[in-house]
mmCIF file of C-alpha atoms in Angstrom:
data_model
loop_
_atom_site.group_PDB
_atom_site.id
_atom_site.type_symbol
_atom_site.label_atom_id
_atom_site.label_comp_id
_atom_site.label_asym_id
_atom_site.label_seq_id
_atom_site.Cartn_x
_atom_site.Cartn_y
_atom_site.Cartn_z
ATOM 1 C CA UNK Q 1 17.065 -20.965 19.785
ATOM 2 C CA UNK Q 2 15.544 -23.007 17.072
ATOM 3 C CA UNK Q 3 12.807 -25.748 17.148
ATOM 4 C CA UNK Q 4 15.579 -28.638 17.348
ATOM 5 C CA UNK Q 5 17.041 -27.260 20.499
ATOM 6 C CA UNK Q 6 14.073 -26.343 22.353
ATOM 7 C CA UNK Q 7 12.269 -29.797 22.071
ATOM 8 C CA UNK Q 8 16.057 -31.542 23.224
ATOM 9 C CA UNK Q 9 15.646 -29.243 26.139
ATOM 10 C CA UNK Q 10 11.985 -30.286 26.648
ATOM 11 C CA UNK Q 11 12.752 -33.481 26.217
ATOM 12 C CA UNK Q 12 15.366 -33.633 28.862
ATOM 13 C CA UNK Q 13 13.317 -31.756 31.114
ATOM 14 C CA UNK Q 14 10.582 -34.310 30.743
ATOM 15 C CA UNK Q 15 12.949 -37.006 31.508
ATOM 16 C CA UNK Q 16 14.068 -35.334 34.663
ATOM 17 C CA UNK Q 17 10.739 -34.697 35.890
ATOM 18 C CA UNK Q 18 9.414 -38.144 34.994
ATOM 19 C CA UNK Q 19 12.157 -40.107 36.844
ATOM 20 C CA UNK Q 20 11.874 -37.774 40.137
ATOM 21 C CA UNK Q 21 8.301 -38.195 40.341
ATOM 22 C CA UNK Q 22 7.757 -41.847 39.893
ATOM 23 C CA UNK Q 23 10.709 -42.595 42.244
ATOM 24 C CA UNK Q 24 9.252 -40.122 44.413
ATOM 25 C CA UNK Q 25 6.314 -42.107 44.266
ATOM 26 C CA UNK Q 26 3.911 -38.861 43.538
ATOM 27 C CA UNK Q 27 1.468 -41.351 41.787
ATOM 28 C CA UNK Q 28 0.045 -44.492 41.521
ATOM 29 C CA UNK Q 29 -1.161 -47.230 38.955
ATOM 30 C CA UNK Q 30 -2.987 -49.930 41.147
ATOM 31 C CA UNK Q 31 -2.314 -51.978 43.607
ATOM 32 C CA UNK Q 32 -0.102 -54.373 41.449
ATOM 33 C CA UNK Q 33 2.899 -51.972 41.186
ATOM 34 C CA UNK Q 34 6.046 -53.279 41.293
ATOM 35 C CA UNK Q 35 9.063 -51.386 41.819
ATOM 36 C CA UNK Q 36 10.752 -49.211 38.842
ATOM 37 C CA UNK Q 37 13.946 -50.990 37.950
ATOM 38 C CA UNK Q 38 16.828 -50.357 35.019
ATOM 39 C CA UNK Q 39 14.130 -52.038 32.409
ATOM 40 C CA UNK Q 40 11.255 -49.643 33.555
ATOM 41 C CA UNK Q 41 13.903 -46.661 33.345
ATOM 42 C CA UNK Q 42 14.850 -47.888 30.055
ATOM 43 C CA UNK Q 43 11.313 -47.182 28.749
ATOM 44 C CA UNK Q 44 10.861 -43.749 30.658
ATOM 45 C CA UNK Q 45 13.426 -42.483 28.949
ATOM 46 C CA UNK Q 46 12.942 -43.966 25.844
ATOM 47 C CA UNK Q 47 9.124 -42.107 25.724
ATOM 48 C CA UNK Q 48 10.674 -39.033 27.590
ATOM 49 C CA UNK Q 49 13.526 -38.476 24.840
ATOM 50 C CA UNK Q 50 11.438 -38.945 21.676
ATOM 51 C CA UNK Q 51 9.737 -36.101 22.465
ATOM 52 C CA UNK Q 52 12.868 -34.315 20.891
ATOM 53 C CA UNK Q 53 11.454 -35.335 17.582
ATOM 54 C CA UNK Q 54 7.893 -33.744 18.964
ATOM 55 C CA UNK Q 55 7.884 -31.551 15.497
ATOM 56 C CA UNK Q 56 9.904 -32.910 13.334
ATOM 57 C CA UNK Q 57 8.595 -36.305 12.779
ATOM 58 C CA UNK Q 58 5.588 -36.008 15.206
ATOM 59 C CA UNK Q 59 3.662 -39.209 14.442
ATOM 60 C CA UNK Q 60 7.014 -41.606 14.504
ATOM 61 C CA UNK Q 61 7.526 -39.694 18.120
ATOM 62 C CA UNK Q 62 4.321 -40.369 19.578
ATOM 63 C CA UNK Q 63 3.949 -44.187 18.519
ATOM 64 C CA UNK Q 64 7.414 -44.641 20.143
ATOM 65 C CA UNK Q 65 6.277 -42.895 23.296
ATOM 66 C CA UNK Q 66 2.334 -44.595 23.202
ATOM 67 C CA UNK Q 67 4.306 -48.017 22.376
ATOM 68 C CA UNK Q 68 7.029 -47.509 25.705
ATOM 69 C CA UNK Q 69 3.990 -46.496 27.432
ATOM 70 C CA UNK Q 70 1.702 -49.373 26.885
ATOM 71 C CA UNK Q 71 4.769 -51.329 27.618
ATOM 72 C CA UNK Q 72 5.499 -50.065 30.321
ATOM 73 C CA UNK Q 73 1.952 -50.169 32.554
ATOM 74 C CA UNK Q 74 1.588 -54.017 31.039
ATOM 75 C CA UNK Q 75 4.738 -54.519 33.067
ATOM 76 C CA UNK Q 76 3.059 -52.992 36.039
ATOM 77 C CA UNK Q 77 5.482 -50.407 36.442
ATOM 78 C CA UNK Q 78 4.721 -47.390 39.371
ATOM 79 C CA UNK Q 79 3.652 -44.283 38.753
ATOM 80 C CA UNK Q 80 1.113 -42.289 35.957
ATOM 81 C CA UNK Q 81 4.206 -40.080 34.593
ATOM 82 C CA UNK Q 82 4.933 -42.296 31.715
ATOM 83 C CA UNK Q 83 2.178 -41.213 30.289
ATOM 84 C CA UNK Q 84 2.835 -37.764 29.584
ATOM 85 C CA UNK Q 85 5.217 -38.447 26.713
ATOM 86 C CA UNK Q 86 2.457 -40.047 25.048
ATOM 87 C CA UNK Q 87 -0.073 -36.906 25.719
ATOM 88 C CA UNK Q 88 2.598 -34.290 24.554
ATOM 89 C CA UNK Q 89 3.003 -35.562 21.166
ATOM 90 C CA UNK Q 90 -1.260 -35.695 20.882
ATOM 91 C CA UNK Q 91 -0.820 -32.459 21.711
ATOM 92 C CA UNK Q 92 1.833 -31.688 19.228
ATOM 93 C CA UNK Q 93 -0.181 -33.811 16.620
ATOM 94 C CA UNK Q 94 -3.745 -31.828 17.253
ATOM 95 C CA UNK Q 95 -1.638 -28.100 16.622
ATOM 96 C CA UNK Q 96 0.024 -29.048 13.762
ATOM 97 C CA UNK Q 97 -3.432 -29.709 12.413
ATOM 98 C CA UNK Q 98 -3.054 -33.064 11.987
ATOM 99 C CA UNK Q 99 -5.998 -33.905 14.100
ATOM 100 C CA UNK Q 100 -7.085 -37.555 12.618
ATOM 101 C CA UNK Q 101 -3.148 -38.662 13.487
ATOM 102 C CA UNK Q 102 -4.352 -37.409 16.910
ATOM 103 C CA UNK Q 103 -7.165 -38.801 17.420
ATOM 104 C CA UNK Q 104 -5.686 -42.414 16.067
ATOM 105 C CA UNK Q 105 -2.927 -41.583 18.773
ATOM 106 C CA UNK Q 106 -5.229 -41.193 21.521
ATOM 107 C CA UNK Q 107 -7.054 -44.556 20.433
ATOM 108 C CA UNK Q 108 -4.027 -46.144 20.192
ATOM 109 C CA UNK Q 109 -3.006 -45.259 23.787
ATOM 110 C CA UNK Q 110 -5.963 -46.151 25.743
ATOM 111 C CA UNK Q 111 -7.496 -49.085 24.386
ATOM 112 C CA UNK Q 112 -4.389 -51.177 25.211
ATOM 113 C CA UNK Q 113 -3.709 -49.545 28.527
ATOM 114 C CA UNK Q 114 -8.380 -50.350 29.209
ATOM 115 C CA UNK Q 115 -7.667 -53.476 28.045
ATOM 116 C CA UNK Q 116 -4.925 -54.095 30.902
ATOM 117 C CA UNK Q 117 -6.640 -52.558 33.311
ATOM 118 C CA UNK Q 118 -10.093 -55.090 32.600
ATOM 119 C CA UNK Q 119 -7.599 -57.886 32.834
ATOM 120 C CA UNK Q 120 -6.280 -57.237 35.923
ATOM 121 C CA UNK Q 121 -6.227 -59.840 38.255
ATOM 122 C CA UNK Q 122 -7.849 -57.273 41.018
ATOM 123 C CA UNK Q 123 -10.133 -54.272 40.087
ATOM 124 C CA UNK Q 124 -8.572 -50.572 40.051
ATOM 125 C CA UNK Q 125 -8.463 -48.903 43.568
ATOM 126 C CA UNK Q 126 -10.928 -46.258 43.308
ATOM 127 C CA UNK Q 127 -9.803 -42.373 42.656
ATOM 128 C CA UNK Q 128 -6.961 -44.583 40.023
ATOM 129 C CA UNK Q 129 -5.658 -41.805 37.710
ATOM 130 C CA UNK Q 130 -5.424 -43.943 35.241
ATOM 131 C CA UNK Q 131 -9.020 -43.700 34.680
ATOM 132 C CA UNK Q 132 -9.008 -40.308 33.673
ATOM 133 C CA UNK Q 133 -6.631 -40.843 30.764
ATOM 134 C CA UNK Q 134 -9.199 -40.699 28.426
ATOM 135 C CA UNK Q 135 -10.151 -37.568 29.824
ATOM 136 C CA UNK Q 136 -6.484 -36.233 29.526
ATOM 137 C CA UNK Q 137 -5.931 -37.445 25.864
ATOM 138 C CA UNK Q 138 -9.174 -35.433 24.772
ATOM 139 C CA UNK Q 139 -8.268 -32.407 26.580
ATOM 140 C CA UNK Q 140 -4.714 -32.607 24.562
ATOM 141 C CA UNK Q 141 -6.927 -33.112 21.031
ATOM 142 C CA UNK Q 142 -9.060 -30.147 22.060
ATOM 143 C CA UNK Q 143 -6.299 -28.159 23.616
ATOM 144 C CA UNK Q 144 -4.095 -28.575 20.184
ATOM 145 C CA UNK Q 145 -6.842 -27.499 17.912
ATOM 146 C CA UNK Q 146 -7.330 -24.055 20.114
ATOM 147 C CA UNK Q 147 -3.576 -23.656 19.780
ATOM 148 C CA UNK Q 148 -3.507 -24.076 16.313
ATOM 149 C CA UNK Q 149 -6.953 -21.713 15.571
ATOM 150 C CA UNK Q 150 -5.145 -18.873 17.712
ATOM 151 C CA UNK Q 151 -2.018 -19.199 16.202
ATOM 152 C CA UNK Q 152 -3.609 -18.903 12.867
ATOM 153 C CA UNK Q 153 -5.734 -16.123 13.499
ATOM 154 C CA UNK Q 154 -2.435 -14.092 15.042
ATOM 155 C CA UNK Q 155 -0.661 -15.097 11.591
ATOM 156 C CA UNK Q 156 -3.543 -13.916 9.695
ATOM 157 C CA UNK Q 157 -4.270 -10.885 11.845
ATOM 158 C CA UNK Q 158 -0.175 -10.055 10.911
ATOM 159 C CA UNK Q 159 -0.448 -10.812 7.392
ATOM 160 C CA UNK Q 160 -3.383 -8.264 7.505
ATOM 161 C CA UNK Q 161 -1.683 -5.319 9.414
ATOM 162 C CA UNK Q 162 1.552 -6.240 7.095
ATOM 163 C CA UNK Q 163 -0.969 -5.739 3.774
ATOM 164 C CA UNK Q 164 -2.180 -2.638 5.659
ATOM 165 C CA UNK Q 165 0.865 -1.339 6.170
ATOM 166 C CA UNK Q 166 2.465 -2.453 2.534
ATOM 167 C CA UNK Q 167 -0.586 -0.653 1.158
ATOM 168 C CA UNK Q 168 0.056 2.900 2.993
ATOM 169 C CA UNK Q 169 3.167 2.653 1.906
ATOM 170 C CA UNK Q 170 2.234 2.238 -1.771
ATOM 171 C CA UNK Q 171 -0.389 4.814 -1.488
ATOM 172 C CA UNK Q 172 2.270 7.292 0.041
ATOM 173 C CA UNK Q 173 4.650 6.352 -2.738
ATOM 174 C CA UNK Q 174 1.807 7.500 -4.996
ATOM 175 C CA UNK Q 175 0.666 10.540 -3.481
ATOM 176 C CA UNK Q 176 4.457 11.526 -3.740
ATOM 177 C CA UNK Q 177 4.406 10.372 -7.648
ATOM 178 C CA UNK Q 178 1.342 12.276 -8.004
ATOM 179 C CA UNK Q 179 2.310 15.092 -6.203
ATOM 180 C CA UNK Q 180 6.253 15.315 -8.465
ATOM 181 C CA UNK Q 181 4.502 14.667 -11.502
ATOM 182 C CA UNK Q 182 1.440 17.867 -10.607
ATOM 183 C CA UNK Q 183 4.604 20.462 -9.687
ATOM 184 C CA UNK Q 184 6.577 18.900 -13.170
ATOM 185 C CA UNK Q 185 2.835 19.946 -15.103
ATOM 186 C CA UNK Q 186 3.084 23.572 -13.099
ATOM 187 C CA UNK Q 187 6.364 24.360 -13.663
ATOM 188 C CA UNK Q 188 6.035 23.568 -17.497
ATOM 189 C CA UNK Q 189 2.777 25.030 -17.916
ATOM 190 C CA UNK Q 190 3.957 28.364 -16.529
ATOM 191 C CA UNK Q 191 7.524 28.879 -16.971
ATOM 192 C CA UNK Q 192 7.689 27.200 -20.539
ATOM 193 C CA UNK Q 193 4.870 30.445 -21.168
ATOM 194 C CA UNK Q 194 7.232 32.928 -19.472
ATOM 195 C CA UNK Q 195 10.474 31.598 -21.070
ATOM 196 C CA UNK Q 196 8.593 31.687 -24.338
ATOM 197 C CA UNK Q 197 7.235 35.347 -24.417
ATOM 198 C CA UNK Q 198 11.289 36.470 -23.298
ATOM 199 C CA UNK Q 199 12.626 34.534 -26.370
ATOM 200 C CA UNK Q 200 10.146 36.629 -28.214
ATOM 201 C CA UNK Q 201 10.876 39.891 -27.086
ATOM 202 C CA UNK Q 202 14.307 39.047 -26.936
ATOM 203 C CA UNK Q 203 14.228 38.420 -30.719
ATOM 204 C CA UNK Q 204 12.112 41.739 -31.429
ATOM 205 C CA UNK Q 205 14.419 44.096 -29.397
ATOM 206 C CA UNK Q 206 17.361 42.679 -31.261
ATOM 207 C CA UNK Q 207 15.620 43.269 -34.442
ATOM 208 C CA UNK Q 208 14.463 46.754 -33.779
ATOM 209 C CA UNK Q 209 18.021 47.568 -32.252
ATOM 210 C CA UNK Q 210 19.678 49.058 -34.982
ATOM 211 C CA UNK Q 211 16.261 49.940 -37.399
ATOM 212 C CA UNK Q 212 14.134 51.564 -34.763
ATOM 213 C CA UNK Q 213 15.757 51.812 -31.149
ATOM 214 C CA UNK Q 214 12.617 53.738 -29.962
ATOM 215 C CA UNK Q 215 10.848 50.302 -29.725
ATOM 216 C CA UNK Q 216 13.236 48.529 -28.248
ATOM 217 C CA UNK Q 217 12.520 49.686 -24.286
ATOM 218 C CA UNK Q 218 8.490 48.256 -24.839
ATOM 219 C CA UNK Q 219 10.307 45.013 -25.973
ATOM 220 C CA UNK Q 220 12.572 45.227 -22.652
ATOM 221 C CA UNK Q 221 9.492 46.267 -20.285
ATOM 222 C CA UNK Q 222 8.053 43.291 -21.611
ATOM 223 C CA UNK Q 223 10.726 41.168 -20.737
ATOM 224 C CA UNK Q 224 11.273 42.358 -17.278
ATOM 225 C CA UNK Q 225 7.595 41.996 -16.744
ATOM 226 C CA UNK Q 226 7.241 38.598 -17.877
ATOM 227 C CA UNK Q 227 10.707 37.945 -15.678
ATOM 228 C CA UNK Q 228 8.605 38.831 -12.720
ATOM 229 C CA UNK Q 229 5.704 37.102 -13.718
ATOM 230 C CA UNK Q 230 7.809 33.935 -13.837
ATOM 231 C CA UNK Q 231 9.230 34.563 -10.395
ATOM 232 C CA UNK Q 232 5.841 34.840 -9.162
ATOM 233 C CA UNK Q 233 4.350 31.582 -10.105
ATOM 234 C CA UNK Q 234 7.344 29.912 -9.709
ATOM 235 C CA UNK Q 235 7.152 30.596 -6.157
ATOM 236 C CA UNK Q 236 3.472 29.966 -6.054
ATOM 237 C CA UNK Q 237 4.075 26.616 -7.463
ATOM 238 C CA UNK Q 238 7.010 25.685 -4.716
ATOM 239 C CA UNK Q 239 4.620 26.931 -2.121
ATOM 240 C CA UNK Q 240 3.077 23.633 -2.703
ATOM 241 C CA UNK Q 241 5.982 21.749 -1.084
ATOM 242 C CA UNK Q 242 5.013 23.571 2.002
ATOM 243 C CA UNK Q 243 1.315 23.869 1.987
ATOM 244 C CA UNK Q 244 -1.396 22.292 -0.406
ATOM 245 C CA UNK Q 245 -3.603 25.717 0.163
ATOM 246 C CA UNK Q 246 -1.949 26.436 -3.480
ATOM 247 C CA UNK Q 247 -5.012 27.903 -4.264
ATOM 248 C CA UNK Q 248 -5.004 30.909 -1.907
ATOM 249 C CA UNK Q 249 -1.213 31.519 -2.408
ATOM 250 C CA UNK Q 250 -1.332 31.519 -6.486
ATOM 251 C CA UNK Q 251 -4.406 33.617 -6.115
ATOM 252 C CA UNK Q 252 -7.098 34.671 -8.912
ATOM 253 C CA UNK Q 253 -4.246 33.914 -11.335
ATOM 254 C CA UNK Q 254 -5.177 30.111 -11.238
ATOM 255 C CA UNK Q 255 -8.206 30.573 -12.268
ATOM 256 C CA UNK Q 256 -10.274 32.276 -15.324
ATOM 257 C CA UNK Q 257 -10.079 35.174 -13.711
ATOM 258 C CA UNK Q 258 -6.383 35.672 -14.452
ATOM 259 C CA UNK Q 259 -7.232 35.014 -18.559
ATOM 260 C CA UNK Q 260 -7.192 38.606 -19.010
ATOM 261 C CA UNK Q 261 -3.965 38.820 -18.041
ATOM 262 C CA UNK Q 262 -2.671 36.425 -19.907
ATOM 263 C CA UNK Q 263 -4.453 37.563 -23.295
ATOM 264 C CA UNK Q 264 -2.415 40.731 -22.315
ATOM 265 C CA UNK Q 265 1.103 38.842 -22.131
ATOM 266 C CA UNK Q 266 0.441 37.315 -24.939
ATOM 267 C CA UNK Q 267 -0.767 40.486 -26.968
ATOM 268 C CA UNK Q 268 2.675 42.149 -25.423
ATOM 269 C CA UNK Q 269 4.506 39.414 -27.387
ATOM 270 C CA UNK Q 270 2.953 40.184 -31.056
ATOM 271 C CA UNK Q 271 -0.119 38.253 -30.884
ATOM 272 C CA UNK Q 272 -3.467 39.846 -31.994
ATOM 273 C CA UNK Q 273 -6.010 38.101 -29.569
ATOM 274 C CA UNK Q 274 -9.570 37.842 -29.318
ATOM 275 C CA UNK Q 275 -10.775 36.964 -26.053
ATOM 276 C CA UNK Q 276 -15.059 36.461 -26.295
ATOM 277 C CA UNK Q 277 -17.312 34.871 -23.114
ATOM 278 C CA UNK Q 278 -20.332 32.518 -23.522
ATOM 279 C CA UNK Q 279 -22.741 31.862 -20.939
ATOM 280 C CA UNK Q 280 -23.771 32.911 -17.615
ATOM 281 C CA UNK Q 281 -20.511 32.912 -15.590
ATOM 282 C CA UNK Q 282 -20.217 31.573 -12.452
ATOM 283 C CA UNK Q 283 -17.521 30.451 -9.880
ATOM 284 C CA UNK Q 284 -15.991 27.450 -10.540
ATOM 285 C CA UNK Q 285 -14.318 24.662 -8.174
ATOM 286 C CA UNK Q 286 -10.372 25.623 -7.865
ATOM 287 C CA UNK Q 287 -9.445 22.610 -9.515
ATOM 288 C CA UNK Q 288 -11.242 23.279 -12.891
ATOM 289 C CA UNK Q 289 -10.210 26.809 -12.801
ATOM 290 C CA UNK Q 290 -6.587 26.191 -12.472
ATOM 291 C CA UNK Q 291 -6.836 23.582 -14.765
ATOM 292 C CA UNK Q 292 -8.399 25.947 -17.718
ATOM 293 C CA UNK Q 293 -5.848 28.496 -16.997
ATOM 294 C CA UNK Q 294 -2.949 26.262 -17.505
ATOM 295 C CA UNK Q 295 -4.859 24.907 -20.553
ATOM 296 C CA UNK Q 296 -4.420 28.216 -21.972
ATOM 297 C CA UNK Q 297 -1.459 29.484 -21.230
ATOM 298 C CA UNK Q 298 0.026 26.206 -22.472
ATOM 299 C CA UNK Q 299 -1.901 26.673 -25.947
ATOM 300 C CA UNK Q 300 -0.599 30.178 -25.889
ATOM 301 C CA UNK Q 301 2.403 28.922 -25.469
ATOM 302 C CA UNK Q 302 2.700 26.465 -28.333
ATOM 303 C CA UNK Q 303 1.319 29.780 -30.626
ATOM 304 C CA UNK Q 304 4.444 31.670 -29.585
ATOM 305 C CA UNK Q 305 6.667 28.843 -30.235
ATOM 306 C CA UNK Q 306 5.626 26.526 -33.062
ATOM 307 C CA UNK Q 307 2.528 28.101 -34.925
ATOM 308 C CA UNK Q 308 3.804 31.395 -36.330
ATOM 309 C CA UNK Q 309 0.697 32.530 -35.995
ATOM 310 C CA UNK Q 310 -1.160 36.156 -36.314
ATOM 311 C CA UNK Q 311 -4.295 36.018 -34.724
ATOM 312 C CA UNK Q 312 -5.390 33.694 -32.133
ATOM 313 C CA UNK Q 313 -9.164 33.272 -30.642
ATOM 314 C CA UNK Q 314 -9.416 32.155 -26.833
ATOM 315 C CA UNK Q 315 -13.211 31.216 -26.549
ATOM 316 C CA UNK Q 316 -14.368 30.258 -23.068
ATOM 317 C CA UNK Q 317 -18.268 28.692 -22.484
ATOM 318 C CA UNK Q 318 -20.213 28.423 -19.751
ATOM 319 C CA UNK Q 319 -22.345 25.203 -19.411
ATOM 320 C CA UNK Q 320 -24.284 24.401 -16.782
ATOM 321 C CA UNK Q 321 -22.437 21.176 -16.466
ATOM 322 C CA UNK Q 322 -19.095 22.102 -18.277
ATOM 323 C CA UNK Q 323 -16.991 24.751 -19.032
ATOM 324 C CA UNK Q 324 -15.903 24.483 -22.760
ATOM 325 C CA UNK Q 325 -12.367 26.341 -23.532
ATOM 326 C CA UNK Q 326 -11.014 26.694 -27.385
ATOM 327 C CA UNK Q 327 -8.096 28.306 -28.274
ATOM 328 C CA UNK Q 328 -7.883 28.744 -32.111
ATOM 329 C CA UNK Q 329 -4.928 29.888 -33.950
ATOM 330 C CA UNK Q 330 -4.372 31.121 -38.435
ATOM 331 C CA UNK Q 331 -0.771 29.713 -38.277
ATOM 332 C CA UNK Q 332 0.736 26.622 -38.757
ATOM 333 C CA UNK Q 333 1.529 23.300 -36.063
ATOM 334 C CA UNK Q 334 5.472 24.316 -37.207
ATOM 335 C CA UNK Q 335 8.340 22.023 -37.437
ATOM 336 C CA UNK Q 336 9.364 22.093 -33.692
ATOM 337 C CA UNK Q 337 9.839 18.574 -32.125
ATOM 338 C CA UNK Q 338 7.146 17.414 -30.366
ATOM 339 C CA UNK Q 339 7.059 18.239 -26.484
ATOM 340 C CA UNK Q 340 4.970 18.266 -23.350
ATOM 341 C CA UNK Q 341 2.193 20.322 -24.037
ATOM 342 C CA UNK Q 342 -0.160 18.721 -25.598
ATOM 343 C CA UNK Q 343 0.103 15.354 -22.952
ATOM 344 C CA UNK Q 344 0.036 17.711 -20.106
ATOM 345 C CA UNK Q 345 -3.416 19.229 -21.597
ATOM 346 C CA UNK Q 346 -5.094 16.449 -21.779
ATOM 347 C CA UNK Q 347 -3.767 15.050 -18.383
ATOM 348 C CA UNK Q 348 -5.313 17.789 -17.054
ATOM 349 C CA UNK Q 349 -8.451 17.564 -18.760
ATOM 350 C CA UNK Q 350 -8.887 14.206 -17.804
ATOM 351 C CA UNK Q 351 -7.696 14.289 -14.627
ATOM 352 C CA UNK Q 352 -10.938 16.111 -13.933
ATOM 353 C CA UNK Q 353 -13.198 13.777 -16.011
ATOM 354 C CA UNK Q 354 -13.701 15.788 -18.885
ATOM 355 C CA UNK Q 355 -12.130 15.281 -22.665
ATOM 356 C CA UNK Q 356 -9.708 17.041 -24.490
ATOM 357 C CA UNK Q 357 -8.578 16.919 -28.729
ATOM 358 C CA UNK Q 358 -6.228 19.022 -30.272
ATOM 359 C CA UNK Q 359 -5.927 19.601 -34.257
ATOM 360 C CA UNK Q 360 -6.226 21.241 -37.440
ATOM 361 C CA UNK Q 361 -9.003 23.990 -37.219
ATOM 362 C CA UNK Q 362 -12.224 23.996 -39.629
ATOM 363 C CA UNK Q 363 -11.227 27.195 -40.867
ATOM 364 C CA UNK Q 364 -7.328 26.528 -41.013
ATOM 365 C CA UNK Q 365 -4.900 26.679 -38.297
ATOM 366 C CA UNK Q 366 -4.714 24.710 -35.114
ATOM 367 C CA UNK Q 367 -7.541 24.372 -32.704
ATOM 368 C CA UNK Q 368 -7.524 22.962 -29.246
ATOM 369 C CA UNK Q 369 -10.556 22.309 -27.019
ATOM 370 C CA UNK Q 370 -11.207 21.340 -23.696
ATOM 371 C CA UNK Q 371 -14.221 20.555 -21.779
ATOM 372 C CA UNK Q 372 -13.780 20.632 -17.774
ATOM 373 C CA UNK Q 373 -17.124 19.458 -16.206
ATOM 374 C CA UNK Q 374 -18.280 21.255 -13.482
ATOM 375 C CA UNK Q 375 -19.170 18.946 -10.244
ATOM 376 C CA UNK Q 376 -19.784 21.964 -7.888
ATOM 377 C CA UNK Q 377 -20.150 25.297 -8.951
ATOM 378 C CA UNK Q 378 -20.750 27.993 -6.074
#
């Protein structure tokens, strides 16, 4: 039911209510009452019934029902009821935060109904409850501003839980980005290496096919083994979806502990590689260490596919506050179009805080470099 309705209904009610009581004589003005006839009626229900504009037009409703009820006690009419009109729409007046209309209201209602009252041919009976109507019209003022400070605090109180809950919402919405965009970065990282080292093989065991068939079942082991290998951390990387121990399920393979390994697959696929430590190791925070894996196998990666290279360097340093990773290749950036790998590097890189530049080497070739800094090493 909307506002229009519900203040007809009120107002009706009010109406109702106001006729029983006076003609129920329920209250009393003074000893000068004379008896309620059509005329008196007439301005009951003209007060009673603007209340149906209460919210709408609020201050044209209460002068109408302060000007039928100054009216109506000048004509000495029964009964304190006709009042209450009048008091609603202060009411109404002091929540809708109009509290100087208010106030003027409540001046506007007693002064003329004081003034009739020290005119009076005899003085008020005592107990009148007409005295306390300046009692009554504050209590309306004071009553409307509570209203209207409650209902504002509930409105702000909802507008905070709705921010609250927009905001997990958008931070889910993240995490989930986040989350699709880290498995994209995996999957890339490690099948892209796989894939690459098959089409390598591949191309060897068809070359050696015809010229020098012994050779061709290495090329095939290889193969087969780097199938597997692909398998693995494919799975590994899905395990994610599941669990976000990743770490334990991918095992030492994340980390700089698996390099080895990797030098290997890469050696299996032609490359001459040169694999030299710096620094005191130490264990490094899962994070970095996946992170400087998949730094390498990536670079790796772009040696097989685009650099044509021989020889290829993969330098790792240990700082105290960094660990420094260069892959170095003799060959050339090639004439592939651009891809993935280098953004997803340096996302990586810093992701973690640390920088990341990829280029022509001092010494010819391509060089990347990576520096992951360290924020707790065990």
């Amino acid at each position: 039911m909307n506002s229009r309705k519900t203040d007809a209904l009120v107002a009706v009610g009010a109406l109702c209510a106001i006729i029983g009581g006076t003609h129920a004589n329920l209250s009393w003005t003074g000893p000068l009452e004379r008896p309620l006839d059509p005329a008196g009626t007439l301005l009951i229900t003209v007060a009673a019934l603007s209340l149906a504009c209460r919210r709408t037009a609020p201050l044209a409703a209460g002068a109408v029902a302060v000007a039928a009820a100054v009216v109506y006690y000048a004509a000495h009419y029964p009964g304190v009821f006709a009042a209450a009109p009048a008091l609603a729409s202060v009411y109404t007046l002091a929540m809708l935060g109009r509290r100087r209309a208010a106030i003027g209201l409540s001046v506007a209602m007693s002064l003329p109904v004081y003034a009739l009252m020290a005119l009076a041919s005899e003085d008020p009976a005592a107990g009148n409850w007409m005295t306390l109507l300046s009692g009554w019209l504050v209590a309306m003022v004071v009553v409307g501003e509570v209203t209207r400070s409650r209902r504002a605090y509930l409105r702000a109180v909802e507008q905070r839980a709705e921010e609250a809950e927009r905001t997990r919402e958008e931070a889910a919405l993240r995490r989930a980005g986040e989350e699709r965009l880290w498995i994209a970065q995996e999957l890339h990282d490690s099948l892209t290496h796989s894939i690459s080292v098959v089409n390598v093989q591949v191309a060897l065991a068809l070359e050696l096919l015809d010229r020098r068939p012994e050779r061709v079942r290495p090329a095939l082991e290889a193969i087969k083994e780097s199938g597997h290998e692909a398998m693995r951390e494919l799975r590994a990387t899905l395990g994610v979806l599941r669990t976000r121990e990743a770490d334990e399920a991918d095992g030492a393979e994340a980390g700089l502990a698996g390099l080895p390994r990797l030098v290997s697959r890469a050696e299996g696929a032609g490359l001459r590689v040169a694999h030299t430590v710096s620094g005191e190791p130490y264990a490094l925070p899962p994070e970095v260490g996946r992170a400087a894996y998949r730094i390498a196998q990536e670079a790796l990666t772009n040696v097989l596919r685009h650099a044509g290279a021989g020889a290829v360097t993969v330098a790792v340093e240990y700082d105290p506050r960094k660990i420094i990773l260069k892959v170095d290749n003799d060959g050339e950036p090639g004439t592939a179009p651009p891809g993935m790998g280098l953004i997803g590097m340096r996302e990586r890189a810093v992701a973690l805080g640390g920088s990341f530049t990829a280029g022509p080497g001092p010494h010819g070739g391509f060089t990347v470099r990576a520096e992951l800094p360290v924020r707790a090493a065990a």
